Short mmCIF file of C-alpha atoms (C1' of nucleotides) in Angstrom, two decimals:
data_model
loop_
_atom_site.label_atom_id
_atom_site.label_comp_id
_atom_site.label_asym_id
_atom_site.label_seq_id
_atom_site.Cartn_x
_atom_site.Cartn_y
_atom_site.Cartn_z
CA MET A 1 3.27 14.44 35.76
CA ARG A 2 3.37 10.57 35.95
CA ILE A 3 0.05 9.09 33.97
CA ARG A 4 -0.30 5.80 35.49
CA LYS A 5 -2.63 3.01 33.81
CA THR A 6 -3.09 -0.79 34.61
CA ALA A 7 -0.67 -3.20 32.67
CA GLU A 8 -3.23 -4.21 31.05
CA VAL A 9 -4.44 -1.40 28.99
CA ARG A 10 -0.21 -0.58 28.31
CA GLN A 11 0.13 -3.12 26.91
CA ALA A 12 -2.26 -2.26 24.72
CA GLU A 13 -1.58 1.42 24.07
CA ILE A 14 1.85 -0.17 23.10
CA ILE A 15 1.06 -3.04 20.10
CA ASP A 16 -1.65 -0.18 18.61
CA ALA A 17 1.39 2.36 18.75
CA ALA A 18 3.97 -0.44 17.83
CA LEU A 19 1.39 -1.50 14.37
CA ARG A 20 1.06 2.51 13.30
CA LEU A 21 4.52 3.34 13.82
CA ALA A 22 5.89 0.39 11.80
CA ALA A 23 4.14 0.88 8.95
CA ARG A 24 5.85 4.36 9.18
CA LEU A 25 9.19 3.16 9.39
CA GLY A 26 9.95 -0.21 8.64
CA PRO A 27 9.90 -2.38 11.61
CA GLU A 28 13.58 -2.13 11.57
CA ARG A 29 13.40 1.16 12.08
CA LEU A 30 11.31 1.04 14.73
CA THR A 31 12.64 1.64 18.31
CA THR A 32 11.76 1.49 21.51
CA GLU A 33 12.02 5.57 21.97
CA ALA A 34 10.02 5.57 19.13
CA ILE A 35 7.19 3.88 20.84
CA ALA A 36 7.67 5.96 24.59
CA ASP A 37 7.29 8.83 23.17
CA ALA A 38 4.01 7.82 21.33
CA VAL A 39 2.88 6.88 24.35
CA GLY A 40 3.25 9.00 26.18
CA LEU A 41 5.98 6.89 27.61
CA THR A 42 10.22 7.11 29.07
CA GLN A 43 12.19 4.26 26.30
CA PRO A 44 12.75 2.06 29.40
CA GLY A 45 9.48 1.86 30.43
CA VAL A 46 8.10 -0.31 27.37
CA PHE A 47 10.25 -2.88 29.39
CA ARG A 48 7.62 -2.89 32.25
CA HIS A 49 5.25 -4.66 29.63
CA PHE A 50 7.86 -6.22 27.93
CA PRO A 51 10.71 -7.91 28.68
CA THR A 52 12.48 -7.96 25.55
CA LYS A 53 11.72 -6.40 22.35
CA GLN A 54 11.37 -9.61 20.80
CA LYS A 55 8.16 -9.92 23.40
CA LEU A 56 6.86 -7.47 22.13
CA TRP A 57 6.98 -8.20 18.22
CA GLU A 58 5.66 -11.91 19.41
CA ALA A 59 2.54 -9.12 21.06
CA VAL A 60 2.11 -7.53 17.82
CA ALA A 61 2.21 -10.73 15.64
CA ALA A 62 -0.61 -11.99 18.09
CA ARG A 63 -2.80 -9.04 18.03
CA ILE A 64 -2.43 -8.76 13.96
CA GLY A 65 -3.12 -12.81 13.85
CA SER A 66 -5.93 -11.94 16.44
CA MET A 67 -7.49 -9.25 13.82
CA MET A 68 -7.45 -11.09 11.23
CA GLU A 69 -9.03 -14.22 12.31
CA THR A 70 -11.74 -12.07 13.74
CA ARG A 71 -12.65 -10.61 10.67
CA TRP A 72 -12.55 -13.76 8.74
CA SER A 73 -14.88 -15.50 10.37
CA LYS A 74 -16.87 -12.42 10.69
CA ALA A 75 -17.21 -12.27 6.72
CA GLN A 76 -18.98 -15.81 6.22
CA SER A 77 -22.48 -16.18 6.02
CA PRO A 78 -23.73 -19.34 5.68
CA GLU A 79 -26.28 -18.47 3.84
CA ASP A 80 -24.44 -16.82 0.76
CA SER A 81 -23.42 -19.02 -1.68
CA PRO A 82 -19.70 -20.17 -1.21
CA SER A 83 -18.24 -17.27 -4.37
CA SER A 84 -20.17 -14.40 -2.44
CA GLN A 85 -18.47 -15.72 0.67
CA LEU A 86 -15.07 -16.14 -0.81
CA ARG A 87 -15.29 -12.68 -2.71
CA ALA A 88 -16.25 -10.92 1.51
CA VAL A 89 -13.57 -13.44 3.30
CA VAL A 90 -10.51 -11.85 0.48
CA VAL A 91 -12.10 -8.26 0.88
CA ALA A 92 -12.44 -8.60 4.44
CA GLN A 93 -8.07 -9.47 3.91
CA LEU A 94 -7.74 -6.41 1.74
CA ARG A 95 -9.66 -3.99 4.04
CA LEU A 96 -8.07 -5.76 6.89
CA ILE A 97 -4.57 -4.89 5.30
CA GLN A 98 -5.61 -1.28 3.49
CA ALA A 99 -7.02 0.23 7.63
CA THR A 100 -2.75 -1.43 9.14
CA PRO A 101 -0.44 -0.98 6.82
CA ALA A 102 1.75 -2.75 9.11
CA ILE A 103 0.49 -5.71 8.35
CA PRO A 104 2.11 -6.49 4.94
CA ALA A 105 5.52 -4.53 5.55
CA ILE A 106 5.99 -6.64 9.13
CA LEU A 107 4.93 -10.14 6.89
CA PHE A 108 7.50 -9.65 4.12
CA SER A 109 10.20 -8.25 6.97
CA ARG A 110 12.82 -10.69 6.20
CA GLU A 111 14.74 -9.03 9.53
CA LEU A 112 11.88 -9.86 11.19
CA HIS A 113 12.07 -13.82 9.87
CA THR A 114 15.80 -14.41 10.17
CA GLN A 115 15.52 -13.20 14.03
CA ASN A 116 12.56 -14.47 15.39
CA GLU A 117 11.97 -17.82 13.84
CA ALA A 118 8.61 -18.05 16.30
CA LEU A 119 7.75 -15.20 14.33
CA ARG A 120 8.27 -16.37 11.32
CA LYS A 121 6.51 -19.70 11.95
CA TYR A 122 3.98 -18.30 13.15
CA PHE A 123 2.99 -15.99 10.61
CA LEU A 124 4.14 -19.00 7.76
CA GLN A 125 0.67 -20.37 9.63
CA LEU A 126 -1.57 -17.21 10.31
CA LEU A 127 -1.01 -17.49 5.92
CA GLY A 128 -1.48 -21.32 6.25
CA ARG A 129 -4.95 -20.57 7.13
CA PHE A 130 -5.99 -17.89 4.72
CA HIS A 131 -5.24 -20.60 2.51
CA GLY A 132 -6.71 -23.10 3.67
CA LEU A 133 -10.32 -21.13 4.08
CA VAL A 134 -9.52 -20.01 0.34
CA ALA A 135 -9.39 -23.96 -0.90
CA GLU A 136 -12.48 -24.41 1.61
CA PHE A 137 -14.47 -22.19 -0.25
CA VAL A 138 -13.39 -22.79 -3.81
CA GLY A 139 -14.18 -26.77 -2.88
CA ARG A 140 -17.35 -25.95 -2.35
CA ALA A 141 -18.25 -23.74 -4.86
CA LYS A 142 -16.69 -26.56 -6.90
CA GLU A 143 -19.80 -29.36 -5.66
CA VAL A 144 -22.23 -26.06 -6.63
CA GLY A 145 -20.98 -25.47 -10.00
CA GLU A 146 -20.06 -22.45 -9.31
CA VAL A 147 -16.78 -23.30 -10.88
CA ARG A 148 -14.75 -25.52 -13.07
CA ARG A 149 -14.83 -29.32 -12.07
CA ASP A 150 -11.36 -29.33 -13.96
CA LEU A 151 -9.80 -27.33 -10.98
CA GLU A 152 -7.45 -28.48 -7.77
CA PRO A 153 -9.14 -25.88 -5.03
CA ASP A 154 -6.01 -25.84 -3.46
CA ASP A 155 -4.35 -24.72 -6.25
CA ALA A 156 -7.18 -21.94 -7.43
CA ALA A 157 -6.37 -20.49 -4.01
CA TYR A 158 -2.77 -20.22 -3.88
CA LEU A 159 -3.83 -18.07 -7.17
CA ILE A 160 -5.81 -15.67 -5.00
CA VAL A 161 -4.27 -15.84 -1.91
CA SER A 162 -0.98 -14.99 -4.12
CA LEU A 163 -3.70 -11.61 -5.59
CA VAL A 164 -3.84 -10.29 -2.23
CA GLN A 165 -0.33 -10.28 -1.42
CA GLY A 166 1.37 -8.99 -4.42
CA LEU A 167 -1.28 -6.12 -4.60
CA ALA A 168 0.23 -5.97 -1.38
CA VAL A 169 3.39 -5.55 -2.16
CA ARG A 170 2.16 -3.90 -5.69
CA TRP A 171 0.42 -0.98 -2.63
CA SER A 172 3.79 -0.66 -0.27
CA ILE A 173 5.73 0.56 -3.26
CA SER A 174 3.14 2.78 -4.94
CA ALA A 175 3.63 5.03 -1.34
CA ARG A 176 -0.20 3.45 -0.98
CA ALA A 177 -0.79 5.11 -3.96
CA PHE A 178 -4.86 3.73 -5.12
CA ASP A 179 -7.22 1.76 -3.08
CA LEU A 180 -6.00 -1.03 -2.07
CA THR A 181 -9.59 -2.63 -1.98
CA GLY A 182 -11.25 -1.86 -5.02
CA GLU A 183 -8.76 -2.98 -7.12
CA GLY A 184 -8.40 -5.90 -5.68
CA SER A 185 -12.32 -6.40 -6.09
CA ARG A 186 -11.83 -5.66 -9.45
CA LEU A 187 -8.93 -8.30 -10.22
CA LEU A 188 -10.24 -10.10 -7.63
CA GLU A 189 -13.32 -11.07 -10.19
CA VAL A 190 -10.66 -11.37 -13.46
CA GLN A 191 -9.55 -13.80 -11.30
CA LEU A 192 -12.93 -15.86 -11.18
CA SER A 193 -14.49 -15.91 -14.03
CA GLY A 194 -11.08 -17.84 -15.04
CA PHE A 195 -12.17 -20.25 -12.41
CA ARG A 196 -15.89 -20.77 -14.26
CA ARG A 197 -17.35 -22.74 -16.57
CA ALA A 198 -17.61 -21.01 -19.41
CA ARG A 199 -20.50 -20.58 -21.09
CA ARG A 200 -21.22 -20.75 -24.73
CA GLY A 201 -17.96 -22.33 -25.89
CA GLY A 202 -16.27 -19.55 -24.07
CA ARG A 203 -17.06 -16.61 -26.84
CA ARG A 204 -18.58 -14.07 -24.97
CA MET B 1 49.08 -9.29 2.89
CA ARG B 2 47.15 -5.74 1.44
CA ILE B 3 45.75 -7.26 -1.77
CA ARG B 4 44.78 -4.52 -3.68
CA LYS B 5 42.19 -4.76 -7.42
CA THR B 6 40.66 -2.25 -9.46
CA ALA B 7 37.75 0.32 -8.36
CA GLU B 8 35.83 -1.62 -10.50
CA VAL B 9 36.66 -4.61 -10.18
CA ARG B 10 35.86 -4.22 -5.99
CA GLN B 11 32.94 -2.16 -6.80
CA ALA B 12 31.19 -5.85 -8.38
CA GLU B 13 32.38 -8.11 -5.46
CA ILE B 14 30.84 -5.30 -3.29
CA ILE B 15 27.88 -5.85 -4.69
CA ASP B 16 27.59 -9.07 -5.22
CA ALA B 17 28.54 -9.91 -1.24
CA ALA B 18 26.13 -7.25 -0.63
CA LEU B 19 22.83 -9.62 -2.76
CA ARG B 20 24.35 -12.74 -1.37
CA LEU B 21 24.72 -10.82 2.70
CA ALA B 22 20.94 -9.40 2.34
CA ALA B 23 19.49 -12.33 1.44
CA ARG B 24 20.78 -13.95 4.98
CA LEU B 25 20.43 -10.90 6.64
CA GLY B 26 17.96 -9.10 5.86
CA PRO B 27 18.52 -5.67 4.09
CA GLU B 28 18.32 -3.60 7.09
CA ARG B 29 21.10 -5.85 8.72
CA LEU B 30 23.76 -6.01 6.31
CA THR B 31 26.20 -3.33 7.23
CA THR B 32 28.87 -2.17 5.54
CA GLU B 33 31.07 -4.46 8.31
CA ALA B 34 29.66 -7.04 7.57
CA ILE B 35 30.10 -6.51 3.42
CA ALA B 36 34.05 -5.76 3.85
CA ASP B 37 34.55 -9.02 6.05
CA ALA B 38 32.99 -10.56 2.57
CA VAL B 39 35.04 -9.29 0.34
CA GLY B 40 38.47 -9.39 1.98
CA LEU B 41 38.32 -5.48 2.83
CA THR B 42 38.46 -3.13 6.16
CA GLN B 43 35.29 -1.88 6.60
CA PRO B 44 36.02 1.74 6.24
CA GLY B 45 37.85 -0.12 2.48
CA VAL B 46 34.55 -0.21 1.43
CA PHE B 47 33.39 3.35 2.12
CA ARG B 48 36.16 4.18 -1.30
CA HIS B 49 34.18 2.57 -3.04
CA PHE B 50 30.63 3.57 -2.25
CA PRO B 51 30.98 7.53 -0.90
CA THR B 52 28.15 6.69 0.68
CA LYS B 53 25.16 3.02 1.78
CA GLN B 54 22.80 4.80 -0.19
CA LYS B 55 24.86 4.25 -3.20
CA LEU B 56 25.16 1.31 -2.07
CA TRP B 57 21.78 0.29 -1.81
CA GLU B 58 21.37 2.42 -5.71
CA ALA B 59 24.09 0.46 -6.93
CA VAL B 60 22.29 -2.73 -6.05
CA ALA B 61 19.20 -1.47 -7.52
CA ALA B 62 20.89 -1.09 -10.63
CA ARG B 63 21.58 -4.52 -10.35
CA ILE B 64 18.87 -6.11 -9.46
CA GLY B 65 17.55 -4.52 -12.39
CA SER B 66 19.94 -5.22 -15.31
CA MET B 67 19.55 -9.07 -14.01
CA MET B 68 16.44 -8.09 -14.53
CA GLU B 69 16.13 -6.30 -17.97
CA THR B 70 19.09 -9.38 -18.99
CA ARG B 71 16.93 -12.99 -18.75
CA TRP B 72 14.00 -10.91 -19.93
CA SER B 73 14.67 -10.18 -22.61
CA LYS B 74 17.13 -13.75 -23.53
CA ALA B 75 14.34 -15.33 -22.59
CA GLN B 76 12.02 -14.06 -25.87
CA SER B 77 12.38 -16.12 -29.37
CA PRO B 78 9.89 -14.20 -31.59
CA GLU B 79 9.65 -17.83 -33.50
CA ASP B 80 7.56 -19.33 -30.37
CA SER B 81 3.58 -18.59 -29.00
CA PRO B 82 2.79 -15.74 -26.72
CA SER B 83 2.33 -18.22 -24.41
CA SER B 84 5.00 -19.50 -24.60
CA GLN B 85 7.13 -16.64 -24.88
CA LEU B 86 5.43 -15.64 -21.35
CA ARG B 87 5.96 -19.32 -20.47
CA ALA B 88 9.69 -17.92 -20.62
CA VAL B 89 9.94 -14.15 -19.54
CA VAL B 90 8.42 -16.11 -16.01
CA VAL B 91 9.33 -18.85 -15.43
CA ALA B 92 13.14 -16.81 -16.09
CA GLN B 93 11.84 -13.92 -13.37
CA LEU B 94 11.89 -17.28 -11.49
CA ARG B 95 14.68 -18.60 -11.27
CA LEU B 96 16.54 -15.12 -11.03
CA ILE B 97 14.68 -15.00 -7.30
CA GLN B 98 15.24 -18.41 -6.51
CA ALA B 99 18.89 -17.36 -7.50
CA THR B 100 18.81 -14.54 -5.92
CA PRO B 101 16.97 -14.66 -2.74
CA ALA B 102 18.17 -11.06 -1.72
CA ILE B 103 15.39 -9.13 -4.77
CA PRO B 104 12.51 -9.84 -2.84
CA ALA B 105 14.16 -9.31 0.53
CA ILE B 106 15.10 -6.12 -1.35
CA LEU B 107 12.55 -4.97 -3.29
CA PHE B 108 9.67 -6.03 0.27
CA SER B 109 11.22 -3.90 2.52
CA ARG B 110 9.86 -0.93 3.38
CA GLU B 111 12.59 0.31 5.09
CA LEU B 112 15.01 0.54 2.08
CA HIS B 113 11.64 2.52 1.03
CA THR B 114 10.88 4.96 2.99
CA GLN B 115 14.65 5.86 3.47
CA ASN B 116 15.42 5.92 -0.11
CA GLU B 117 12.53 7.79 -2.23
CA ALA B 118 14.95 6.96 -4.87
CA LEU B 119 15.32 2.90 -4.65
CA ARG B 120 11.54 2.98 -4.32
CA LYS B 121 10.48 4.40 -7.29
CA TYR B 122 12.69 2.73 -9.11
CA PHE B 123 11.17 -0.23 -7.70
CA LEU B 124 7.55 0.53 -8.94
CA GLN B 125 9.18 1.62 -12.42
CA LEU B 126 11.39 -2.14 -12.56
CA LEU B 127 7.93 -3.67 -12.01
CA GLY B 128 5.83 -1.82 -14.16
CA ARG B 129 8.69 -2.97 -16.83
CA PHE B 130 7.88 -6.99 -15.85
CA HIS B 131 3.82 -5.64 -15.79
CA GLY B 132 4.32 -4.14 -19.32
CA LEU B 133 5.90 -7.33 -20.54
CA VAL B 134 3.38 -9.50 -19.12
CA ALA B 135 0.76 -7.11 -20.57
CA GLU B 136 2.32 -7.78 -23.66
CA PHE B 137 1.50 -10.66 -24.22
CA VAL B 138 -1.24 -11.30 -22.55
CA GLY B 139 -2.00 -9.14 -25.76
CA ARG B 140 -0.10 -11.20 -28.08
CA ALA B 141 -2.21 -14.06 -27.34
CA LYS B 142 -4.85 -13.00 -26.67
CA GLU B 143 -4.87 -11.76 -31.24
CA VAL B 144 -3.72 -15.28 -31.93
CA GLY B 145 -6.82 -16.77 -30.15
CA GLU B 146 -4.88 -18.17 -26.84
CA VAL B 147 -6.87 -16.31 -24.73
CA ARG B 148 -10.15 -15.37 -23.64
CA ARG B 149 -11.86 -12.10 -25.70
CA ASP B 150 -12.77 -10.76 -23.60
CA LEU B 151 -9.78 -10.38 -20.93
CA GLU B 152 -8.37 -7.73 -20.19
CA PRO B 153 -4.38 -7.88 -21.55
CA ASP B 154 -3.33 -5.35 -18.30
CA ASP B 155 -5.69 -7.11 -15.63
CA ALA B 156 -4.52 -10.40 -16.32
CA ALA B 157 -1.11 -9.02 -16.13
CA TYR B 158 -1.46 -7.77 -12.61
CA LEU B 159 -2.61 -11.38 -11.84
CA ILE B 160 0.55 -12.93 -13.63
CA VAL B 161 2.31 -10.64 -11.58
CA SER B 162 1.26 -11.06 -8.52
CA LEU B 163 1.77 -15.01 -8.54
CA VAL B 164 5.27 -14.38 -8.80
CA GLN B 165 5.57 -11.85 -5.57
CA GLY B 166 2.93 -13.51 -4.07
CA LEU B 167 4.77 -16.68 -3.95
CA ALA B 168 7.74 -15.00 -3.63
CA VAL B 169 6.51 -13.72 -0.30
CA ARG B 170 5.22 -17.20 0.48
CA TRP B 171 9.33 -19.20 -0.02
CA SER B 172 10.07 -16.50 1.90
CA ILE B 173 8.22 -17.41 4.68
CA SER B 174 8.42 -21.53 4.34
CA ALA B 175 11.88 -21.10 4.66
CA ARG B 176 12.70 -21.50 1.39
CA ALA B 177 11.29 -24.51 1.21
CA PHE B 178 10.18 -25.44 -1.71
CA ASP B 179 11.00 -25.61 -5.33
CA LEU B 180 9.87 -21.68 -6.48
CA THR B 181 10.30 -22.52 -10.07
CA GLY B 182 8.51 -25.86 -10.48
CA GLU B 183 5.69 -24.76 -7.97
CA GLY B 184 5.68 -21.24 -9.63
CA SER B 185 5.75 -22.21 -13.07
CA ARG B 186 2.16 -25.49 -12.89
CA LEU B 187 0.30 -22.85 -10.86
CA LEU B 188 1.12 -20.77 -13.85
CA GLU B 189 -0.99 -23.14 -15.94
CA VAL B 190 -3.18 -23.13 -14.01
CA GLN B 191 -3.40 -19.50 -14.45
CA LEU B 192 -3.68 -19.92 -18.10
CA SER B 193 -5.82 -22.54 -17.92
CA GLY B 194 -8.50 -19.85 -16.79
CA PHE B 195 -6.78 -17.15 -19.74
CA ARG B 196 -7.79 -19.68 -22.54
CA ARG B 197 -11.17 -19.96 -23.82
CA ALA B 198 -12.87 -23.00 -22.57
CA ARG B 199 -13.10 -25.72 -25.47
CA ARG B 200 -16.49 -28.52 -24.70
CA GLY B 201 -18.87 -25.39 -22.96
CA GLY B 202 -16.02 -26.79 -19.62
CA ARG B 203 -16.99 -29.85 -19.14
CA ARG B 204 -13.14 -31.36 -18.98
"C1'" DT C 1 -1.84 4.86 58.72
"C1'" DT C 2 0.31 1.82 57.42
"C1'" DA C 3 2.75 -1.30 54.39
"C1'" DG C 4 3.15 -4.15 50.20
"C1'" DT C 5 2.47 -3.98 45.08
"C1'" DT C 6 3.43 -2.55 41.31
"C1'" DA C 7 3.83 1.39 37.01
"C1'" DG C 8 7.03 4.87 35.86
"C1'" DT C 9 11.87 7.34 36.00
"C1'" DG C 10 16.67 9.07 35.35
"C1'" DA C 11 21.38 7.55 34.43
"C1'" DT C 12 24.17 5.13 32.03
"C1'" DA C 13 25.94 1.17 30.45
"C1'" DG C 14 27.62 -1.62 26.30
"C1'" DA C 15 26.81 -2.76 22.11
"C1'" DG C 16 27.36 -1.48 17.15
"C1'" DT C 17 27.72 1.91 13.34
"C1'" DG C 18 28.04 4.91 8.97
"C1'" DC C 19 31.48 7.75 7.90
"C1'" DT C 20 35.59 10.81 8.27
"C1'" DA C 21 40.89 11.65 8.06
"C1'" DA C 22 45.38 10.99 8.69
"C1'" DC C 23 48.74 8.25 6.80
"C1'" DT C 24 50.39 3.70 3.81
"C1'" DA C 25 52.13 1.53 -0.27
"C1'" DA C 26 51.10 -0.52 -5.03
"C1'" DA C 27 50.50 -0.06 -9.69
"C1'" DG C 28 52.18 2.25 -13.86
"C1'" DG C 29 53.54 5.62 -16.90
"C1'" DA C 30 57.43 9.18 -18.16
"C1'" DT D 1 64.20 5.17 -11.23
"C1'" DC D 2 61.52 8.60 -9.49
"C1'" DC D 3 55.87 10.21 -9.50
"C1'" DT D 4 51.55 10.17 -9.46
"C1'" DT D 5 47.90 8.13 -8.85
"C1'" DT D 6 44.52 4.89 -5.92
"C1'" DA D 7 43.06 1.01 -3.71
"C1'" DG D 8 43.20 0.61 1.27
"C1'" DT D 9 44.72 0.39 6.96
"C1'" DT D 10 44.54 2.01 11.74
"C1'" DA D 11 42.32 5.62 14.10
"C1'" DG D 12 38.38 7.13 16.36
"C1'" DC D 13 34.63 10.02 16.48
"C1'" DA D 14 29.86 11.62 16.59
"C1'" DC D 15 25.72 9.12 17.55
"C1'" DT D 16 22.44 4.98 17.81
"C1'" DC D 17 19.68 1.61 20.60
"C1'" DT D 18 18.60 -1.87 23.98
"C1'" DA D 19 18.51 -3.10 28.61
"C1'" DT D 20 20.03 -3.07 33.31
"C1'" DC D 21 19.69 -0.80 38.25
"C1'" DA D 22 18.48 2.02 41.79
"C1'" DC D 23 14.92 4.72 43.04
"C1'" DT D 24 9.99 7.30 43.12
"C1'" DA D 25 4.89 8.20 43.52
"C1'" DA D 26 0.94 6.06 42.67
"C1'" DC D 27 -3.22 2.30 43.93
"C1'" DT D 28 -5.03 -1.12 47.25
"C1'" DA D 29 -6.11 -4.22 51.27
"C1'" DA D 30 -5.19 -5.16 56.30
#
DNA sequence: TTAGTTAGTGATAGAGTGCTAACTAAAGGA
DNA sequence: TCCTTTAGTTAGCACTCTATCACTAACTAA
């Protein structure tokens, strides 16, 4: 009854299970036993592949990071306008969160940050990269006249990043009761409309 | 050496301690022992005042709720313009979060929500009331011409609430490395500038 | 075959953690 | 002054969870 797999495969399975379960139980209630059950191992078997639980969390964080980077780069298509690419990147991020609800749960977990400083810094950098990406598109949109001249790209990017995070918070507290990507796209348009130069003096 | 206080006073002390400690340890790592130490009781002494830990969390939630409502109503001054009052309410919220960093920690805690459905619903309602308040001010600002005619107050309010929450997330992950209220006020102005009717066709 | 490597198991240590039960002592009115 | 009420203590139960350790069995190359 002992199913044996390579360490590489098992590690991936364990990380996957951790991501799935962290969304349901909350990151702090995620036990090595629960992971082991989901993967089909005994509890100590998990420690064959990760020396401590902290290291497991770091691997999970790295997986989240690489998922994000992958989607961001796939969402960009240089032939499109800056604002279109901006939309695509934000929508990609929303879709990823909707498909992997553990992401906000882990990202917002105070416990993980106080207990694991490396993790906190990693997520801070990751958020910083998302912000930088968004700011770059806003900057280019400004150059081609898609947004107001007086708009600071960094500030605009903060508003957009906040839009995603605030929405993720509401989605999480609402027990995921609405379509994150749909609602996000809608609100993004409202946000972008405020960034544009008003035509006709602002009366519709 | 036995210091004896009325139940009312002790309950307040326990809730205060829980709020202080939840910010430092994270809500899920907050133990009854840590609370007892902070308050000057033995661990079982806490259970004299709250029958279960869940009930304690509910009391903490109620305290957060009443703190918010108090600040919101104090921030309103009917003689001011709608947009000024909007600013005041948002700044009051930011100040409260900065003074009580446990609020985002508790609000964003996946564990508390999965384990205590009543708590999740309470926070959902609380957020809903904040959204409603903001939406009302946007609506009035619209009536007096302080914001664009084509702006949906509900949507604008979602953007503003997200601004606060997204900022709280960043503040928390950054280890509270910046001035929440200052940064929030600055970004709120950027947001509001996008809600206004542009003068002179949008060129500064 | 055989020997070495490595994934996985059973048993269990050891440190918490919520909560209960029985007892104690301070407060305050009759 | 006694007596009731009630805040607080000591001792400990039941359970959870990470991590260790000795051992086993599957793969792999000589």
